[in-house]
PDB file of C-alpha atoms in Angstrom:
ATOM      1  CA  MET A   1     -19.986  -9.390  13.451  1.00  0.00           C
ATOM      2  CA  LYS A   2     -19.987  -7.686  10.221  1.00  0.00           C
ATOM      3  CA  GLN A   3     -19.083  -9.545   7.085  1.00  0.00           C
ATOM      4  CA  GLU A   4     -15.680  -9.256   6.587  1.00  0.00           C
ATOM      5  CA  HIS A   5     -14.395  -6.714   4.058  1.00  0.00           C
ATOM      6  CA  LEU A   6     -10.824  -6.802   2.106  1.00  0.00           C
ATOM      7  CA  LYS A   7     -10.200  -9.895   4.661  1.00  0.00           C
ATOM      8  CA  GLN A   8      -6.835 -10.947   3.186  1.00  0.00           C
ATOM      9  CA  ASP A   9      -3.683  -9.551   5.203  1.00  0.00           C
ATOM     10  CA  GLU A  10      -6.092  -6.696   6.555  1.00  0.00           C
ATOM     11  CA  SER A  11      -4.279  -6.565   9.595  1.00  0.00           C
ATOM     12  CA  LYS A  12      -0.765  -6.201   7.956  1.00  0.00           C
ATOM     13  CA  GLN A  13      -2.371  -3.430   5.398  1.00  0.00           C
ATOM     14  CA  ILE A  14      -3.622  -1.600   8.144  1.00  0.00           C
ATOM     15  CA  ASP A  15      -0.508  -1.106  10.161  1.00  0.00           C
ATOM     16  CA  MET A  16       1.458  -0.222   6.688  1.00  0.00           C
ATOM     17  CA  LEU A  17      -1.262   2.657   6.312  1.00  0.00           C
ATOM     18  CA  LYS A  18      -1.024   3.390   9.836  1.00  0.00           C
ATOM     19  CA  GLN A  19       2.683   4.385   9.383  1.00  0.00           C
ATOM     20  CA  GLU A  20       1.916   5.805   6.006  1.00  0.00           C
ATOM     21  CA  TYR A  21      -0.886   8.041   7.492  1.00  0.00           C
ATOM     22  CA  GLU A  22       1.723   9.108  10.892  1.00  0.00           C
ATOM     23  CA  HIS A  23       4.018  10.708   8.352  1.00  0.00           C
ATOM     24  CA  ILE A  24       1.495  12.920   6.348  1.00  0.00           C
ATOM     25  CA  PRO A  25       0.808  16.214   7.742  1.00  0.00           C
ATOM     26  CA  VAL A  26      -2.604  17.018   8.481  1.00  0.00           C
ATOM     27  CA  PRO A  27      -5.023  18.978  10.531  1.00  0.00           C
ATOM     28  CA  GLU A  28      -6.057  17.808  14.005  1.00  0.00           C
ATOM     29  CA  GLU A  29      -9.541  17.255  13.159  1.00  0.00           C
ATOM     30  CA  ALA A  30      -8.630  15.283  10.132  1.00  0.00           C
ATOM     31  CA  ARG A  31      -6.001  13.256  12.007  1.00  0.00           C
ATOM     32  CA  GLN A  32      -8.391  12.195  14.888  1.00  0.00           C
ATOM     33  CA  ARG A  33     -11.027  11.236  12.541  1.00  0.00           C
ATOM     34  CA  MET A  34      -8.258   9.345  10.357  1.00  0.00           C
ATOM     35  CA  LYS A  35      -7.200   7.568  13.782  1.00  0.00           C
ATOM     36  CA  ALA A  36     -10.927   6.780  14.613  1.00  0.00           C
ATOM     37  CA  GLY A  37     -10.839   4.998  10.855  1.00  0.00           C
ATOM     38  CA  ILE A  38      -7.912   3.176  11.720  1.00  0.00           C
ATOM     39  CA  ALA A  39      -9.265   1.963  15.200  1.00  0.00           C
ATOM     40  CA  GLN A  40     -12.854   0.924  13.975  1.00  0.00           C
ATOM     41  CA  ALA A  41     -11.589  -1.111  10.666  1.00  0.00           C
ATOM     42  CA  LYS A  42      -9.276  -2.812  13.035  1.00  0.00           C
ATOM     43  CA  LYS A  43     -12.498  -3.662  15.242  1.00  0.00           C
ATOM     44  CA  GLU A  44     -14.819  -4.449  12.532  1.00  0.00           C
ATOM     45  CA  GLN A  45     -12.022  -6.398  10.271  1.00  0.00           C
ATOM     46  CA  LYS A  46     -12.630  -3.839   7.797  1.00  0.00           C
ATOM     47  CA  GLY A  47      -9.660  -2.715   5.353  1.00  0.00           C
ATOM     48  CA  VAL A  48      -9.547   0.838   5.264  1.00  0.00           C
ATOM     49  CA  ILE A  49      -7.666   3.070   3.049  1.00  0.00           C
ATOM     50  CA  ILE A  50      -6.349   6.318   5.136  1.00  0.00           C
ATOM     51  CA  MET A  51      -5.422   9.066   2.490  1.00  0.00           C
ATOM     52  CA  LYS A  52      -4.055  12.689   3.150  1.00  0.00           C
ATOM     53  CA  SER A  53      -7.232  15.283   3.677  1.00  0.00           C
ATOM     54  CA  PHE A  54      -7.240  19.238   4.204  1.00  0.00           C
ATOM     55  CA  LYS A  55      -9.171  21.530   6.241  1.00  0.00           C
ATOM     56  CA  LYS A  56     -10.953  24.797   4.714  1.00  0.00           C
ATOM     57  CA  THR A  57      -9.790  27.358   6.033  1.00  0.00           C
ATOM     58  CA  GLY A  58     -11.164  31.090   6.105  1.00  0.00           C
ATOM     59  CA  GLY A  59      -9.904  34.318   3.642  1.00  0.00           C
ATOM     60  CA  ALA A  60     -10.919  37.768   2.515  1.00  0.00           C
ATOM     61  CA  ALA A  61     -12.574  37.689  -0.613  1.00  0.00           C
ATOM     62  CA  VAL A  62     -10.347  40.397  -1.742  1.00  0.00           C
ATOM     63  CA  ALA A  63      -7.382  38.236  -1.084  1.00  0.00           C
ATOM     64  CA  ALA A  64      -9.161  35.563  -2.462  1.00  0.00           C
ATOM     65  CA  MET A  65      -9.253  37.264  -5.804  1.00  0.00           C
ATOM     66  CA  LEU A  66      -6.042  38.575  -5.253  1.00  0.00           C
ATOM     67  CA  THR A  67      -4.699  35.427  -5.022  1.00  0.00           C
ATOM     68  CA  ILE A  68      -6.154  33.674  -8.224  1.00  0.00           C
ATOM     69  CA  THR A  69      -5.254  36.974 -10.181  1.00  0.00           C
ATOM     70  CA  LEU A  70      -1.537  36.474  -9.370  1.00  0.00           C
ATOM     71  CA  LEU A  71      -1.528  32.629 -10.002  1.00  0.00           C
ATOM     72  CA  ALA A  72      -2.774  34.022 -13.219  1.00  0.00           C
ATOM     73  CA  ASN A  73      -0.046  36.635 -13.888  1.00  0.00           C
ATOM     74  CA  LEU A  74       2.709  34.775 -12.288  1.00  0.00           C
ATOM     75  CA  ASN A  75       2.052  30.843 -12.996  1.00  0.00           C
ATOM     76  CA  PRO A  76       1.716  30.008 -16.909  1.00  0.00           C
ATOM     77  CA  THR A  77      -0.096  26.907 -16.083  1.00  0.00           C
ATOM     78  CA  THR A  78      -3.121  28.708 -15.040  1.00  0.00           C
ATOM     79  CA  ALA A  79      -5.208  29.591 -17.566  1.00  0.00           C
ATOM     80  CA  ASN A  80      -8.674  31.663 -18.444  1.00  0.00           C
ATOM     81  CA  ALA A  81     -11.041  29.345 -19.902  1.00  0.00           C
ATOM     82  CA  MET A  82     -14.232  31.059 -19.705  1.00  0.00           C
ATOM     83  CA  GLU A  83     -15.763  28.231 -21.385  1.00  0.00           C
ATOM     84  CA  GLN A  84     -19.700  29.359 -21.663  1.00  0.00           C
ATOM     85  CA  ILE A  85     -21.789  26.281 -21.202  1.00  0.00           C
ATOM     86  CA  PRO A  86     -25.721  26.489 -21.536  1.00  0.00           C
ATOM     87  CA  LEU A  87     -27.742  28.646 -19.998  1.00  0.00           C
ATOM     88  CA  ILE A  88     -29.392  26.555 -17.145  1.00  0.00           C
ATOM     89  CA  GLY A  89     -32.100  28.776 -15.715  1.00  0.00           C
ATOM     90  CA  SER A  90     -34.049  32.329 -16.243  1.00  0.00           C
ATOM     91  CA  ILE A  91     -32.340  34.171 -14.076  1.00  0.00           C
ATOM     92  CA  ALA A  92     -28.597  32.489 -13.382  1.00  0.00           C
ATOM     93  CA  LYS A  93     -25.983  30.988 -15.649  1.00  0.00           C
ATOM     94  CA  VAL A  94     -22.702  29.262 -15.119  1.00  0.00           C
ATOM     95  CA  VAL A  95     -19.269  29.720 -16.829  1.00  0.00           C
ATOM     96  CA  THR A  96     -16.336  27.974 -16.193  1.00  0.00           C
ATOM     97  CA  PHE A  97     -14.567  31.182 -15.044  1.00  0.00           C
ATOM     98  CA  ARG A  98     -10.936  29.759 -14.612  1.00  0.00           C
ATOM     99  CA  THR A  99      -9.057  26.616 -15.192  1.00  0.00           C
ATOM    100  CA  PHE A 100      -5.873  25.532 -13.044  1.00  0.00           C
ATOM    101  CA  GLU A 101      -3.841  22.675 -14.889  1.00  0.00           C
ATOM    102  CA  ASP A 102      -0.315  21.720 -14.125  1.00  0.00           C
ATOM    103  CA  SER A 103       1.933  18.447 -14.653  1.00  0.00           C
ATOM    104  CA  ARG A 104       5.348  17.864 -13.255  1.00  0.00           C
ATOM    105  CA  GLY A 105       6.705  14.789 -13.513  1.00  0.00           C
ATOM    106  CA  ASN A 106       4.147  12.338 -11.076  1.00  0.00           C
ATOM    107  CA  LEU A 107       2.397  15.710  -9.690  1.00  0.00           C
ATOM    108  CA  GLN A 108      -0.782  16.688 -11.321  1.00  0.00           C
ATOM    109  CA  ALA A 109      -3.469  19.090 -11.139  1.00  0.00           C
ATOM    110  CA  ASP A 110      -7.102  19.796 -12.755  1.00  0.00           C
ATOM    111  CA  ILE A 111      -9.061  22.474 -11.136  1.00  0.00           C
ATOM    112  CA  LYS A 112     -12.341  23.891 -12.839  1.00  0.00           C
ATOM    113  CA  VAL A 113     -13.353  26.989 -11.353  1.00  0.00           C
ATOM    114  CA  PRO A 114     -17.361  27.913 -11.925  1.00  0.00           C
ATOM    115  CA  GLN A 115     -18.577  31.394 -11.529  1.00  0.00           C
ATOM    116  CA  VAL A 116     -22.584  32.173 -11.731  1.00  0.00           C
ATOM    117  CA  THR A 117     -23.801  35.516 -13.154  1.00  0.00           C
ATOM    118  CA  LEU A 118     -27.092  37.339 -13.914  1.00  0.00           C
ATOM    119  CA  ASP A 119     -28.797  36.450 -17.337  1.00  0.00           C
ATOM    120  CA  ASN A 120     -29.723  40.318 -17.633  1.00  0.00           C
ATOM    121  CA  GLY A 121     -27.769  41.269 -20.653  1.00  0.00           C
ATOM    122  CA  GLN A 122     -24.827  42.395 -18.639  1.00  0.00           C
ATOM    123  CA  ASP A 123     -23.633  38.942 -17.056  1.00  0.00           C
ATOM    124  CA  THR A 124     -23.222  40.710 -13.713  1.00  0.00           C
ATOM    125  CA  GLN A 125     -21.810  38.426 -11.284  1.00  0.00           C
ATOM    126  CA  VAL A 126     -23.454  36.970  -7.983  1.00  0.00           C
ATOM    127  CA  PRO A 127     -21.987  37.543  -4.424  1.00  0.00           C
ATOM    128  CA  ALA A 128     -21.683  33.782  -4.094  1.00  0.00           C
ATOM    129  CA  ASN A 129     -18.655  33.760  -6.770  1.00  0.00           C
ATOM    130  CA  LYS A 130     -16.235  35.294  -3.886  1.00  0.00           C
ATOM    131  CA  SER A 131     -16.736  31.870  -1.564  1.00  0.00           C
ATOM    132  CA  ILE A 132     -16.708  29.739  -4.998  1.00  0.00           C
ATOM    133  CA  GLU A 133     -13.229  31.661  -5.839  1.00  0.00           C
ATOM    134  CA  ASP A 134     -11.795  31.322  -2.023  1.00  0.00           C
ATOM    135  CA  TYR A 135     -12.572  27.191  -2.247  1.00  0.00           C
ATOM    136  CA  ALA A 136     -10.590  27.016  -5.513  1.00  0.00           C
ATOM    137  CA  ASN A 137      -7.730  28.806  -3.953  1.00  0.00           C
ATOM    138  CA  GLU A 138      -7.764  26.784  -1.173  1.00  0.00           C
ATOM    139  CA  LEU A 139      -7.286  23.710  -3.323  1.00  0.00           C
ATOM    140  CA  ILE A 140      -4.530  25.561  -5.805  1.00  0.00           C
ATOM    141  CA  ALA A 141      -2.778  26.422  -2.616  1.00  0.00           C
ATOM    142  CA  MET A 142      -2.804  22.693  -1.363  1.00  0.00           C
ATOM    143  CA  TYR A 143      -1.230  21.304  -4.983  1.00  0.00           C
ATOM    144  CA  GLU A 144       1.157  24.421  -4.981  1.00  0.00           C
ATOM    145  CA  GLU A 145       2.566  23.318  -1.118  1.00  0.00           C
ATOM    146  CA  GLU A 146       3.264  19.701  -2.627  1.00  0.00           C
ATOM    147  CA  VAL A 147       5.031  20.687  -5.717  1.00  0.00           C
ATOM    148  CA  ALA A 148       7.381  23.113  -3.255  1.00  0.00           C
ATOM    149  CA  LYS A 149       8.085  20.167  -0.775  1.00  0.00           C
ATOM    150  CA  ASP A 150       8.325  17.542  -3.774  1.00  0.00           C
ATOM    151  CA  ASN A 151      11.694  15.426  -3.684  1.00  0.00           C
ATOM    152  CA  GLY A 152      10.917  14.107  -7.183  1.00  0.00           C
ATOM    153  CA  GLN A 153       9.719  10.729  -5.443  1.00  0.00           C
ATOM    154  CA  GLY A 154       6.169  11.543  -4.791  1.00  0.00           C
ATOM    155  CA  HIS A 155       3.041  10.854  -6.735  1.00  0.00           C
ATOM    156  CA  TYR A 156       0.220  13.085  -6.123  1.00  0.00           C
ATOM    157  CA  GLY A 157      -2.938  14.130  -8.095  1.00  0.00           C
ATOM    158  CA  LEU A 158      -5.682  16.495  -7.764  1.00  0.00           C
ATOM    159  CA  ASP A 159      -8.810  16.752  -9.792  1.00  0.00           C
ATOM    160  CA  SER A 160     -11.674  19.370  -9.293  1.00  0.00           C
ATOM    161  CA  SER A 161     -14.756  19.668 -11.259  1.00  0.00           C
ATOM    162  CA  TYR A 162     -18.224  20.855 -11.050  1.00  0.00           C
ATOM    163  CA  LYS A 163     -21.764  20.052 -12.035  1.00  0.00           C
ATOM    164  CA  VAL A 164     -25.027  21.606 -11.305  1.00  0.00           C
ATOM    165  CA  VAL A 165     -27.331  19.377  -9.155  1.00  0.00           C
ATOM    166  CA  THR A 166     -30.122  21.691  -8.566  1.00  0.00           C
ATOM    167  CA  ASP A 167     -31.780  24.440 -10.703  1.00  0.00           C
ATOM    168  CA  THR A 168     -35.320  25.817  -9.607  1.00  0.00           C
ATOM    169  CA  ASP A 169     -36.982  28.992  -9.779  1.00  0.00           C
ATOM    170  CA  ARG A 170     -35.368  29.819  -6.380  1.00  0.00           C
ATOM    171  CA  TYR A 171     -32.089  27.725  -5.698  1.00  0.00           C
ATOM    172  CA  LEU A 172     -29.216  26.977  -7.606  1.00  0.00           C
ATOM    173  CA  CYS A 173     -26.771  24.225  -6.354  1.00  0.00           C
ATOM    174  CA  ILE A 174     -23.353  23.763  -7.902  1.00  0.00           C
ATOM    175  CA  ARG A 175     -21.841  20.787  -6.718  1.00  0.00           C
ATOM    176  CA  ILE A 176     -17.604  20.508  -6.611  1.00  0.00           C
ATOM    177  CA  ASP A 177     -16.178  17.064  -6.309  1.00  0.00           C
ATOM    178  CA  THR A 178     -12.350  16.701  -5.799  1.00  0.00           C
ATOM    179  CA  THR A 179     -10.403  13.761  -5.698  1.00  0.00           C
ATOM    180  CA  LEU A 180      -6.960  13.638  -4.023  1.00  0.00           C
ATOM    181  CA  THR A 181      -5.014  10.774  -5.201  1.00  0.00           C
ATOM    182  CA  MET A 182      -1.409   9.657  -3.476  1.00  0.00           C
ATOM    183  CA  ALA A 183      -1.039   5.519  -3.034  1.00  0.00           C
ATOM    184  CA  SER A 184      -4.945   5.601  -3.665  1.00  0.00           C
ATOM    185  CA  GLY A 185      -7.673   8.163  -3.459  1.00  0.00           C
ATOM    186  CA  THR A 186     -10.035  10.013  -1.761  1.00  0.00           C
ATOM    187  CA  GLN A 187     -12.944  12.511  -2.398  1.00  0.00           C
ATOM    188  CA  PHE A 188     -14.109  15.987  -0.982  1.00  0.00           C
ATOM    189  CA  VAL A 189     -17.444  17.257  -1.658  1.00  0.00           C
ATOM    190  CA  LYS A 190     -18.482  20.682  -1.492  1.00  0.00           C
ATOM    191  CA  ILE A 191     -22.122  22.103  -2.882  1.00  0.00           C
ATOM    192  CA  PHE A 192     -22.790  25.722  -3.072  1.00  0.00           C
ATOM    193  CA  THR A 193     -26.433  26.516  -2.547  1.00  0.00           C
ATOM    194  CA  ILE A 194     -27.308  29.697  -3.862  1.00  0.00           C
ATOM    195  CA  ASP A 195     -30.461  31.952  -3.428  1.00  0.00           C
ATOM    196  CA  LYS A 196     -30.938  33.041  -7.003  1.00  0.00           C
ATOM    197  CA  SER A 197     -32.955  35.914  -5.619  1.00  0.00           C
ATOM    198  CA  THR A 198     -29.711  37.454  -3.832  1.00  0.00           C
ATOM    199  CA  GLY A 199     -27.100  35.466  -5.328  1.00  0.00           C
ATOM    200  CA  ASN A 200     -25.705  34.920  -1.974  1.00  0.00           C
ATOM    201  CA  VAL A 201     -24.627  31.375  -0.531  1.00  0.00           C
ATOM    202  CA  ILE A 202     -27.322  29.907   1.657  1.00  0.00           C
ATOM    203  CA  PRO A 203     -25.653  28.013   4.622  1.00  0.00           C
ATOM    204  CA  LEU A 204     -28.027  24.788   5.763  1.00  0.00           C
ATOM    205  CA  LYS A 205     -27.985  26.277   9.471  1.00  0.00           C
ATOM    206  CA  GLU A 206     -29.507  29.489   7.466  1.00  0.00           C
ATOM    207  CA  LEU A 207     -32.113  27.478   5.226  1.00  0.00           C
ATOM    208  CA  LEU A 208     -33.788  25.769   8.268  1.00  0.00           C
ATOM    209  CA  LYS A 209     -33.639  28.623  10.754  1.00  0.00           C
ATOM    210  CA  ASP A 210     -37.161  29.532  10.701  1.00  0.00           C
ATOM    211  CA  LYS A 211     -37.915  25.952  11.431  1.00  0.00           C
ATOM    212  CA  PRO A 212     -37.667  24.920  14.791  1.00  0.00           C
ATOM    213  CA  GLY A 213     -36.162  21.557  15.571  1.00  0.00           C
ATOM    214  CA  MET A 214     -35.398  20.714  12.422  1.00  0.00           C
ATOM    215  CA  LEU A 215     -31.749  20.135  12.145  1.00  0.00           C
ATOM    216  CA  GLU A 216     -32.113  17.435  14.908  1.00  0.00           C
ATOM    217  CA  ALA A 217     -35.095  16.153  12.890  1.00  0.00           C
ATOM    218  CA  VAL A 218     -32.838  15.722   9.923  1.00  0.00           C
ATOM    219  CA  SER A 219     -29.952  14.474  12.061  1.00  0.00           C
ATOM    220  CA  ASN A 220     -32.408  11.929  13.390  1.00  0.00           C
ATOM    221  CA  ASN A 221     -33.334  10.716  10.138  1.00  0.00           C
ATOM    222  CA  ILE A 222     -29.884  10.404   8.680  1.00  0.00           C
ATOM    223  CA  LYS A 223     -29.339   7.975  11.977  1.00  0.00           C
ATOM    224  CA  GLN A 224     -32.199   6.081  10.850  1.00  0.00           C
ATOM    225  CA  GLN A 225     -31.064   5.553   7.532  1.00  0.00           C
ATOM    226  CA  MET A 226     -27.472   4.693   8.937  1.00  0.00           C
ATOM    227  CA  THR A 227     -29.171   1.867  11.093  1.00  0.00           C
ATOM    228  CA  ASP A 228     -31.648   0.379   8.437  1.00  0.00           C
ATOM    229  CA  GLN A 229     -28.855   0.608   5.770  1.00  0.00           C
ATOM    230  CA  MET A 230     -26.147  -1.169   8.393  1.00  0.00           C
ATOM    231  CA  ALA A 231     -29.135  -4.038   9.160  1.00  0.00           C
ATOM    232  CA  ALA A 232     -29.933  -4.792   5.620  1.00  0.00           C
ATOM    233  CA  ASP A 233     -26.131  -5.016   4.236  1.00  0.00           C
ATOM    234  CA  ASP A 234     -23.393  -6.504   5.866  1.00  0.00           C
ATOM    235  CA  ASN A 235     -21.112  -4.311   3.804  1.00  0.00           C
ATOM    236  CA  ILE A 236     -22.293  -0.853   4.631  1.00  0.00           C
ATOM    237  CA  ILE A 237     -20.827   0.603   8.012  1.00  0.00           C
ATOM    238  CA  TYR A 238     -21.299   4.134   8.941  1.00  0.00           C
ATOM    239  CA  PHE A 239     -19.610   5.786  12.101  1.00  0.00           C
ATOM    240  CA  TYR A 240     -22.555   5.548  13.998  1.00  0.00           C
ATOM    241  CA  ASN A 241     -23.920   2.665  16.885  1.00  0.00           C
ATOM    242  CA  SER A 242     -20.111   1.629  17.000  1.00  0.00           C
ATOM    243  CA  GLU A 243     -17.864   0.406  19.468  1.00  0.00           C
ATOM    244  CA  MET A 244     -16.128   3.699  19.589  1.00  0.00           C
ATOM    245  CA  PRO A 245     -19.521   6.040  20.549  1.00  0.00           C
ATOM    246  CA  GLU A 246     -17.095   9.015  21.188  1.00  0.00           C
ATOM    247  CA  ASP A 247     -16.390   9.079  17.463  1.00  0.00           C
ATOM    248  CA  ASP A 248     -19.880   8.469  16.157  1.00  0.00           C
ATOM    249  CA  PHE A 249     -21.980  11.084  14.130  1.00  0.00           C
ATOM    250  CA  LYS A 250     -23.685  13.023  16.580  1.00  0.00           C
ATOM    251  CA  GLY A 251     -25.716  15.495  14.497  1.00  0.00           C
ATOM    252  CA  LEU A 252     -25.519  18.140  11.818  1.00  0.00           C
ATOM    253  CA  THR A 253     -23.726  21.286  12.665  1.00  0.00           C
ATOM    254  CA  GLY A 254     -25.425  23.006   9.828  1.00  0.00           C
ATOM    255  CA  ASP A 255     -22.544  23.763   7.747  1.00  0.00           C
ATOM    256  CA  GLU A 256     -22.797  20.627   5.927  1.00  0.00           C
ATOM    257  CA  SER A 257     -23.024  20.419   2.211  1.00  0.00           C
ATOM    258  CA  TYR A 258     -26.568  19.988   0.809  1.00  0.00           C
ATOM    259  CA  TYR A 259     -28.668  20.369  -2.551  1.00  0.00           C
ATOM    260  CA  PHE A 260     -32.412  19.501  -3.514  1.00  0.00           C
ATOM    261  CA  ASN A 261     -33.257  16.711  -5.840  1.00  0.00           C
ATOM    262  CA  ASP A 262     -35.482  16.705  -8.830  1.00  0.00           C
ATOM    263  CA  ARG A 263     -38.337  16.215  -6.207  1.00  0.00           C
ATOM    264  CA  GLY A 264     -37.671  18.853  -3.899  1.00  0.00           C
ATOM    265  CA  GLU A 265     -36.019  16.694  -1.374  1.00  0.00           C
ATOM    266  CA  LEU A 266     -33.335  17.896   1.115  1.00  0.00           C
ATOM    267  CA  VAL A 267     -29.959  15.921   0.277  1.00  0.00           C
ATOM    268  CA  ILE A 268     -27.053  16.133   2.636  1.00  0.00           C
ATOM    269  CA  ALA A 269     -24.099  15.119   1.155  1.00  0.00           C
ATOM    270  CA  PHE A 270     -20.875  14.097   3.323  1.00  0.00           C
ATOM    271  CA  ALA A 271     -16.924  13.569   2.437  1.00  0.00           C
ATOM    272  CA  GLU A 272     -15.186  10.559   2.556  1.00  0.00           C
ATOM    273  CA  TYR A 273     -14.255   9.544   6.024  1.00  0.00           C
ATOM    274  CA  GLU A 274     -16.531  11.792   7.487  1.00  0.00           C
ATOM    275  CA  VAL A 275     -19.178   9.097   8.510  1.00  0.00           C
ATOM    276  CA  ALA A 276     -17.960   6.347   6.956  1.00  0.00           C
ATOM    277  CA  PRO A 277     -14.885   4.522   6.281  1.00  0.00           C
ATOM    278  CA  GLY A 278     -12.953   5.545   3.463  1.00  0.00           C
ATOM    279  CA  TYR A 279     -14.349   2.229   1.297  1.00  0.00           C
ATOM    280  CA  MET A 280     -17.568   3.639   1.304  1.00  0.00           C
ATOM    281  CA  GLY A 281     -16.727   6.997  -0.555  1.00  0.00           C
ATOM    282  CA  ALA A 282     -18.524  10.122  -0.370  1.00  0.00           C
ATOM    283  CA  VAL A 283     -21.844   9.394   0.758  1.00  0.00           C
ATOM    284  CA  ASP A 284     -25.116  11.434   0.354  1.00  0.00           C
ATOM    285  CA  PHE A 285     -28.577  11.434   2.473  1.00  0.00           C
ATOM    286  CA  THR A 286     -32.060  12.009   0.729  1.00  0.00           C
ATOM    287  CA  ILE A 287     -34.227  13.156   3.590  1.00  0.00           C
ATOM    288  CA  PRO A 288     -38.136  12.231   2.918  1.00  0.00           C
ATOM    289  CA  ALA A 289     -40.576  15.540   2.634  1.00  0.00           C
ATOM    290  CA  SER A 290     -42.296  14.428   5.335  1.00  0.00           C
ATOM    291  CA  VAL A 291     -39.581  15.319   7.665  1.00  0.00           C
ATOM    292  CA  THR A 292     -38.527  18.628   6.296  1.00  0.00           C
ATOM    293  CA  GLY A 293     -41.523  19.944   4.662  1.00  0.00           C
ATOM    294  CA  THR A 294     -41.345  22.171   1.372  1.00  0.00           C
ATOM    295  CA  PHE A 295     -38.525  24.715   0.919  1.00  0.00           C
TER     296      PHE A 295
END
């Protein structure tokens, strides 16, 4: 039996949180993951804080740009920042293209939207910006939806910022960390890995497409890391080898966020609740080069 975490009044706390969760509209996939977290918390005697999540939805690039343009024209709280930050590479640079800020009583948002340009004297935008803008629009829309239904009693905060986590001759990786705060907080992670030679986002499945069996090999390495970490520390729990195998981590799909560390190793990033209870936060797994080779 794992060491008890947040033991005091844990059963009562979980039941209260379950009731709160059941009144929050969330996508079915996220709802099922949260249910698994609640059940696992009871079985493992862990206190898990349940928060609202959201599901990324697709959208045409033109619609994404139209949305953000309309927000800029119609909503005075949306401002063009265009704050240029220091050059990060010989080919590409990153600027803060737009900052969405709003404060209405207990509802607050601060969303910084990055943009990548080629340093060719003309600041040519890259195709990846369409995906980045679309993701930002999802965050803004989620906040606006909460504002629209607010009755003056809610507490809601959305803070999203970015940083460059990889800058090599070939790859540029921008990590966007978003914290959603209601009764407590939850973390979302989205990383855009961009091929500097084309300016396109490279999904994990595309990165590994010329390495047969690599997606499974990376998945197995993550499972082994989960097993080793849980064996070494009773406070660490992942959704793997649990009493609820149907909800355990099965393996990567190829759509996960990733970047490269300063040693060139592949790092897979998971959002809160994705592969572990909420108290573990957003977790990363570094895959050794002995598994992946070089990129």
